[in-house]
C-alpha atoms as a printed R data frame, in Angstrom:
    type eleno elety resid chain resno       x       y       z
1   ATOM     1    CA   MET     A     1 182.525  70.765 105.027
2   ATOM     2    CA   MET     A     2 179.034  70.187 103.590
3   ATOM     3    CA   LEU     A     3 178.936  73.825 102.426
4   ATOM     4    CA   TYR     A     4 182.040  73.334 100.283
5   ATOM     5    CA   PHE     A     5 180.706  70.048  98.919
6   ATOM     6    CA   LEU     A     6 177.456  71.737  97.868
7   ATOM     7    CA   LYS     A     7 179.411  74.536  96.177
8   ATOM     8    CA   LEU     A     8 181.484  71.912  94.368
9   ATOM     9    CA   ALA     A     9 178.410  70.012  93.182
10  ATOM    10    CA   ALA     A    10 176.627  73.192  92.094
11  ATOM    11    CA   SER     A    11 179.581  74.059  89.864
12  ATOM    12    CA   PHE     A    12 178.623  71.166  87.576
13  ATOM    13    CA   LEU     A    13 174.921  72.050  87.564
14  ATOM    14    CA   LEU     A    14 175.474  75.644  86.403
15  ATOM    15    CA   PRO     A    15 177.349  77.135  83.414
16  ATOM    16    CA   PRO     A    16 180.076  76.492  82.433
17  ATOM    17    CA   GLY     A    17 180.306  73.261  84.450
18  ATOM    18    CA   ILE     A    18 177.028  71.840  83.152
19  ATOM    19    CA   PHE     A    19 178.285  72.116  79.559
20  ATOM    20    CA   ILE     A    20 181.365  70.103  80.474
21  ATOM    21    CA   ALA     A    21 179.164  67.443  82.099
22  ATOM    22    CA   MET     A    22 176.932  67.301  79.007
23  ATOM    23    CA   LEU     A    23 179.930  66.992  76.694
24  ATOM    24    CA   LEU     A    24 181.308  64.166  78.820
25  ATOM    25    CA   LEU     A    25 177.994  62.352  78.396
26  ATOM    26    CA   VAL     A    26 178.251  62.796  74.611
27  ATOM    27    CA   VAL     A    27 181.809  61.449  74.691
28  ATOM    28    CA   PHE     A    28 180.638  58.372  76.597
29  ATOM    29    CA   LEU     A    29 177.874  57.709  74.057
30  ATOM    30    CA   LEU     A    30 180.202  58.169  71.071
31  ATOM    31    CA   LYS     A    31 183.192  56.263  72.387
32  ATOM    32    CA   LYS     A    32 182.548  52.998  70.504
33  ATOM    33    CA   ARG     A    33 180.933  54.489  67.406
34  ATOM    34    CA   ARG     A    34 183.219  57.342  66.349
35  ATOM    35    CA   GLU     A    35 186.739  57.040  67.738
36  ATOM    36    CA   TYR     A    36 188.078  60.203  66.054
37  ATOM    37    CA   VAL     A    37 185.075  62.220  67.252
38  ATOM    38    CA   HIS     A    38 185.587  60.833  70.712
39  ATOM    39    CA   LYS     A    39 189.228  61.945  70.845
40  ATOM    40    CA   GLY     A    40 188.449  65.369  69.443
41  ATOM    41    CA   LEU     A    41 185.698  65.948  71.972
42  ATOM    42    CA   CYS     A    42 187.965  64.774  74.783
43  ATOM    43    CA   LEU     A    43 190.538  67.393  73.788
44  ATOM    44    CA   ILE     A    44 187.909  70.144  73.590
45  ATOM    45    CA   ILE     A    45 186.480  69.195  76.982
46  ATOM    46    CA   ALA     A    46 189.935  69.079  78.567
47  ATOM    47    CA   LEU     A    47 190.809  72.558  77.284
48  ATOM    48    CA   PHE     A    48 187.400  73.953  78.215
49  ATOM    49    CA   TYR     A    49 187.756  72.525  81.721
50  ATOM    50    CA   ILE     A    50 191.328  73.744  82.234
51  ATOM    51    CA   PHE     A    51 190.643  77.325  81.168
52  ATOM    52    CA   SER     A    52 187.377  77.415  83.135
53  ATOM    53    CA   THR     A    53 188.957  76.626  86.475
54  ATOM    54    CA   GLY     A    54 189.545  79.422  88.919
55  ATOM    55    CA   TYR     A    55 193.116  78.283  89.507
56  ATOM    56    CA   VAL     A    56 194.209  78.442  85.859
57  ATOM    57    CA   GLY     A    57 192.224  81.609  85.094
58  ATOM    58    CA   SER     A    58 193.708  83.366  88.116
59  ATOM    59    CA   TYR     A    59 197.219  82.127  87.317
60  ATOM    60    CA   LEU     A    60 197.051  83.455  83.762
61  ATOM    61    CA   LEU     A    61 195.621  86.809  84.832
62  ATOM    62    CA   ARG     A    62 198.169  87.087  87.640
63  ATOM    63    CA   THR     A    63 201.020  86.978  85.105
64  ATOM    64    CA   LEU     A    64 199.525  90.014  83.368
65  ATOM    65    CA   GLU     A    65 198.697  91.974  86.510
66  ATOM    66    CA   ALA     A    66 202.222  91.481  87.874
67  ATOM    67    CA   ARG     A    67 203.917  93.164  84.894
68  ATOM    68    CA   HIS     A    68 203.444  96.621  86.431
69  ATOM    69    CA   VAL     A    69 203.188  97.692  90.074
70  ATOM    70    CA   PRO     A    70 202.032 101.023  91.531
71  ATOM    71    CA   PRO     A    71 205.042 103.239  92.311
72  ATOM    72    CA   THR     A    72 205.592 104.028  95.981
73  ATOM    73    CA   GLY     A    73 206.509 107.650  95.264
74  ATOM    74    CA   VAL     A    74 204.142 108.642  92.479
75  ATOM    75    CA   SER     A    75 204.542 112.078  90.885
76  ATOM    76    CA   GLY     A    76 203.330 113.731  87.710
77  ATOM    77    CA   ASP     A    77 201.490 116.713  86.282
78  ATOM    78    CA   VAL     A    78 198.350 114.949  85.019
79  ATOM    79    CA   ILE     A    79 196.418 111.718  85.570
80  ATOM    80    CA   ILE     A    80 195.046 109.785  82.583
81  ATOM    81    CA   MET     A    81 192.175 107.401  83.300
82  ATOM    82    CA   LEU     A    82 191.021 105.016  80.566
83  ATOM    83    CA   GLY     A    83 187.364 104.054  80.355
84  ATOM    84    CA   GLY     A    84 186.253 100.455  80.603
85  ATOM    85    CA   GLY     A    85 182.564 100.282  79.818
86  ATOM    86    CA   ALA     A    86 179.363 101.988  80.930
87  ATOM    87    CA   THR     A    87 175.615 101.566  80.800
88  ATOM    88    CA   LEU     A    88 173.562 104.102  78.857
89  ATOM    89    CA   ASP     A    89 170.478 104.929  80.909
90  ATOM    90    CA   THR     A    90 170.469 103.037  84.208
91  ATOM    91    CA   PRO     A    91 169.397 105.273  87.139
92  ATOM    92    CA   ASP     A    92 172.092 106.741  89.382
93  ATOM    93    CA   ILE     A    93 172.166 109.315  92.185
94  ATOM    94    CA   ASP     A    94 172.838 112.356  90.008
95  ATOM    95    CA   GLY     A    95 172.048 111.251  86.461
96  ATOM    96    CA   PRO     A    96 171.655 108.293  84.124
97  ATOM    97    CA   GLY     A    97 174.397 105.772  83.384
98  ATOM    98    CA   HIS     A    98 176.822 103.685  85.443
99  ATOM    99    CA   LEU     A    99 180.451 102.784  84.901
100 ATOM   100    CA   SER     A   100 181.261  99.072  84.693
101 ATOM   101    CA   GLY     A   101 183.017  97.424  87.628
102 ATOM   102    CA   SER     A   102 186.480  97.804  86.106
103 ATOM   103    CA   ALA     A   103 185.890 101.404  85.034
104 ATOM   104    CA   ALA     A   104 184.500 102.312  88.465
105 ATOM   105    CA   ASN     A   105 187.569 100.852  90.180
106 ATOM   106    CA   ARG     A   106 189.832 102.827  87.844
107 ATOM   107    CA   LEU     A   107 187.862 105.973  88.651
108 ATOM   108    CA   LEU     A   108 188.239 105.469  92.395
109 ATOM   109    CA   THR     A   109 192.010 105.176  92.017
110 ATOM   110    CA   ALA     A   110 192.155 108.239  89.754
111 ATOM   111    CA   ALA     A   111 190.058 110.271  92.213
112 ATOM   112    CA   ARG     A   112 192.253 109.290  95.158
113 ATOM   113    CA   LEU     A   113 195.404 110.149  93.213
114 ATOM   114    CA   GLN     A   114 193.909 113.515  92.273
115 ATOM   115    CA   ARG     A   115 193.213 114.256  95.928
116 ATOM   116    CA   LYS     A   116 196.756 113.280  96.821
117 ATOM   117    CA   LEU     A   117 198.596 115.130  94.047
118 ATOM   118    CA   GLY     A   118 196.229 117.976  93.196
119 ATOM   119    CA   VAL     A   119 196.746 117.579  89.438
120 ATOM   120    CA   PRO     A   120 194.139 117.423  86.643
121 ATOM   121    CA   VAL     A   121 192.506 114.194  85.492
122 ATOM   122    CA   ILE     A   122 191.964 113.365  81.813
123 ATOM   123    CA   ILE     A   123 189.123 110.864  81.395
124 ATOM   124    CA   SER     A   124 189.244 109.063  78.058
125 ATOM   125    CA   GLY     A   125 186.417 106.941  76.655
126 ATOM   126    CA   GLY     A   126 183.502 107.352  74.284
127 ATOM   127    CA   GLN     A   127 180.270 105.555  73.480
128 ATOM   128    CA   VAL     A   128 181.373 102.235  72.004
129 ATOM   129    CA   PHE     A   129 177.911 100.820  71.214
130 ATOM   130    CA   GLU     A   130 174.509 102.399  70.743
131 ATOM   131    CA   ASP     A   131 173.262 100.890  74.015
132 ATOM   132    CA   SER     A   132 176.369 101.749  76.078
133 ATOM   133    CA   GLY     A   133 177.099 105.012  77.859
134 ATOM   134    CA   ARG     A   134 179.581 107.727  76.941
135 ATOM   135    CA   GLU     A   135 182.185 106.686  79.464
136 ATOM   136    CA   ALA     A   136 184.092 109.932  79.991
137 ATOM   137    CA   VAL     A   137 180.905 111.979  80.435
138 ATOM   138    CA   ILE     A   138 179.549 109.593  83.064
139 ATOM   139    CA   ALA     A   139 182.931 109.484  84.823
140 ATOM   140    CA   ARG     A   140 183.046 113.289  84.898
141 ATOM   141    CA   ARG     A   141 179.612 113.415  86.544
142 ATOM   142    CA   ILE     A   142 180.726 110.947  89.205
143 ATOM   143    CA   LEU     A   143 183.987 112.802  89.887
144 ATOM   144    CA   LEU     A   144 182.045 116.022  90.359
145 ATOM   145    CA   GLY     A   145 179.762 114.187  92.785
146 ATOM   146    CA   LEU     A   146 182.835 113.056  94.717
147 ATOM   147    CA   GLY     A   147 183.979 116.655  95.088
148 ATOM   148    CA   ILE     A   148 186.719 116.829  92.449
149 ATOM   149    CA   PRO     A   149 186.844 120.470  91.172
150 ATOM   150    CA   GLU     A   150 185.351 120.949  87.712
151 ATOM   151    CA   GLU     A   151 188.456 122.740  86.437
152 ATOM   152    CA   GLN     A   152 190.540 119.673  87.326
153 ATOM   153    CA   ILE     A   153 188.566 117.336  85.043
154 ATOM   154    CA   LEU     A   154 189.328 117.079  81.329
155 ATOM   155    CA   VAL     A   155 187.083 114.973  79.109
156 ATOM   156    CA   GLU     A   156 188.010 113.044  75.960
157 ATOM   157    CA   ASP     A   157 184.778 111.317  74.966
158 ATOM   158    CA   THR     A   158 185.305 110.103  71.386
159 ATOM   159    CA   SER     A   159 187.712 107.162  71.785
160 ATOM   160    CA   LEU     A   160 186.351 103.710  71.006
161 ATOM   161    CA   ASN     A   161 189.417 101.606  71.878
162 ATOM   162    CA   THR     A   162 192.822 101.813  73.563
163 ATOM   163    CA   THR     A   163 194.590 102.905  70.376
164 ATOM   164    CA   GLN     A   164 192.238 105.876  70.047
165 ATOM   165    CA   ASN     A   165 192.631 106.608  73.779
166 ATOM   166    CA   ALA     A   166 196.363 107.070  73.244
167 ATOM   167    CA   MET     A   167 196.004 109.107  70.052
168 ATOM   168    CA   ASN     A   168 193.368 111.493  71.412
169 ATOM   169    CA   VAL     A   169 194.940 111.954  74.829
170 ATOM   170    CA   LYS     A   170 198.298 112.755  73.202
171 ATOM   171    CA   LYS     A   171 196.671 115.810  71.578
172 ATOM   172    CA   ILE     A   172 195.391 117.040  74.937
173 ATOM   173    CA   LEU     A   173 198.797 116.544  76.545
174 ATOM   174    CA   GLY     A   174 200.426 118.653  73.831
175 ATOM   175    CA   GLU     A   175 197.785 121.378  73.943
176 ATOM   176    CA   ARG     A   176 197.927 121.671  77.736
177 ATOM   177    CA   GLY     A   177 201.680 121.237  78.104
178 ATOM   178    CA   PHE     A   178 201.609 118.101  80.243
179 ATOM   179    CA   TRP     A   179 204.859 116.126  80.200
180 ATOM   180    CA   GLN     A   180 204.640 113.744  83.155
181 ATOM   181    CA   PRO     A   181 201.414 111.753  82.767
182 ATOM   182    CA   ILE     A   182 200.337 109.057  85.192
183 ATOM   183    CA   LEU     A   183 198.320 106.339  83.467
184 ATOM   184    CA   VAL     A   184 195.530 104.651  85.425
185 ATOM   185    CA   THR     A   185 193.834 101.552  84.055
186 ATOM   186    CA   SER     A   186 193.129  97.980  85.135
187 ATOM   187    CA   ALA     A   187 196.246  95.999  86.053
188 ATOM   188    CA   PHE     A   188 195.454  93.351  83.418
189 ATOM   189    CA   HIS     A   189 195.105  96.101  80.795
190 ATOM   190    CA   MET     A   190 198.208  98.109  81.717
191 ATOM   191    CA   GLU     A   191 200.790  96.366  79.504
192 ATOM   192    CA   ARG     A   192 198.727  96.904  76.347
193 ATOM   193    CA   SER     A   193 197.907 100.478  77.363
194 ATOM   194    CA   ILE     A   194 201.534 101.419  78.000
195 ATOM   195    CA   LEU     A   195 202.483  99.985  74.609
196 ATOM   196    CA   ASN     A   196 199.726 101.971  72.889
197 ATOM   197    CA   PHE     A   197 200.861 105.232  74.492
198 ATOM   198    CA   ALA     A   198 204.515 104.486  73.751
199 ATOM   199    CA   LYS     A   199 203.563 103.936  70.116
200 ATOM   200    CA   GLN     A   200 202.247 107.527  70.128
201 ATOM   201    CA   GLY     A   201 205.478 108.808  71.696
202 ATOM   202    CA   VAL     A   202 203.956 109.242  75.165
203 ATOM   203    CA   ARG     A   203 205.977 107.900  78.098
204 ATOM   204    CA   ALA     A   204 203.459 107.453  80.876
205 ATOM   205    CA   GLN     A   205 204.050 106.292  84.442
206 ATOM   206    CA   ALA     A   206 201.980 103.161  85.029
207 ATOM   207    CA   TYR     A   207 199.630 103.167  88.013
208 ATOM   208    CA   PRO     A   208 197.636  99.920  87.773
209 ATOM   209    CA   ALA     A   209 194.259  99.607  89.493
210 ATOM   210    CA   ASP     A   210 191.285  97.224  89.519
211 ATOM   211    CA   TYR     A   211 193.173  94.052  90.418
212 ATOM   212    CA   LEU     A   212 190.962  91.023  89.737
213 ATOM   213    CA   VAL     A   213 193.019  88.292  91.440
214 ATOM   214    CA   SER     A   214 195.159  88.031  94.550
215 ATOM   215    CA   THR     A   215 198.921  87.753  94.243
216 ATOM   216    CA   THR     A   216 198.868  84.487  96.230
217 ATOM   217    CA   PRO     A   217 197.238  81.474  94.516
218 ATOM   218    CA   GLY     A   218 194.545  79.560  96.367
219 ATOM   219    CA   LEU     A   219 194.860  75.770  96.712
220 ATOM   220    CA   TYR     A   220 191.363  74.567  97.585
221 ATOM   221    CA   ALA     A   221 188.828  72.293  95.886
222 ATOM   222    CA   ASN     A   222 186.523  74.988  94.544
223 ATOM   223    CA   ASN     A   223 189.418  76.640  92.749
224 ATOM   224    CA   PHE     A   224 189.705  73.559  90.515
225 ATOM   225    CA   VAL     A   225 186.091  73.352  89.346
226 ATOM   226    CA   PRO     A   226 184.787  75.184  86.256
227 ATOM   227    CA   SER     A   227 183.395  78.635  86.918
228 ATOM   228    CA   ALA     A   228 182.273  81.671  84.958
229 ATOM   229    CA   ASP     A   229 184.938  83.778  86.696
230 ATOM   230    CA   GLY     A   230 187.680  81.327  85.751
231 ATOM   231    CA   LEU     A   231 186.575  81.332  82.124
232 ATOM   232    CA   ARG     A   232 186.343  85.143  82.140
233 ATOM   233    CA   ASN     A   233 189.868  85.505  83.534
234 ATOM   234    CA   SER     A   234 191.276  83.162  80.893
235 ATOM   235    CA   ALA     A   235 189.421  85.060  78.172
236 ATOM   236    CA   ILE     A   236 190.816  88.391  79.437
237 ATOM   237    CA   PHE     A   237 194.340  86.948  79.394
238 ATOM   238    CA   PHE     A   238 194.101  85.752  75.790
239 ATOM   239    CA   ARG     A   239 192.380  88.944  74.610
240 ATOM   240    CA   GLU     A   240 195.044  91.166  76.146
241 ATOM   241    CA   TRP     A   241 197.919  89.136  74.742
242 ATOM   242    CA   LEU     A   242 196.319  89.125  71.307
243 ATOM   243    CA   GLY     A   243 196.294  92.929  71.450
244 ATOM   244    CA   ILE     A   244 199.856  93.080  72.790
245 ATOM   245    CA   TRP     A   245 201.260  90.886  70.026
246 ATOM   246    CA   ALA     A   246 199.304  92.781  67.377
247 ATOM   247    CA   LEU     A   247 200.948  95.996  68.604
248 ATOM   248    CA   ARG     A   248 204.415  94.455  68.641
249 ATOM   249    CA   LEU     A   249 204.029  93.093  65.115
250 ATOM   250    CA   ARG     A   250 203.058  96.569  63.837
251 ATOM   251    CA   GLN     A   251 206.179  98.179  65.305
């Protein structure tokens, strides 16, 4: 019991909880002097707290991740894996650069599907920033290290966002004569990805990976305190829906 209490207390001594505690102190000091400032700060704190909790962040992300489920009988003639971030020069077993957590999880799913189906993998993702890695090149190196045959790996390493992923991969599909693509990306990112590919006239079978939250919500004290993970999950939810609505408005 003491362990959970200490975790609870620590949540308000570390970001983002400490910022909420500091803002509450400011609200207390301003209450009698600036009523309108007091109310505005109360609203900001309430929203910051709500979207920082693990429960709300997980709930929001769960609604996105549940929009697509992996098919039980998957089939296709090519696997498309979208990049999701990479470091430029960090040391690895067989060369510099690492994939981010999400990208690495996507790669594991793509590699396992390749082993199961025996079809080629298209890895799509370029170097987004000058200090980030060229995602598709790093992913190719890792797939080779995992024993995936070189001739089964196709690289598209110029895309900088999901829209460019869809546009550039469409060209490869046409050139190679692939008509039944299986799309692998993070579950939270799948809805926006499917829409981007559909906008290019590509009907891909969704195979979500990299789930960040469980399908069953957790009802315990620490899930209702502010946390960096809760805030991150809320931010992912709003970012993805911003992209989804931008795509729908352009249709």
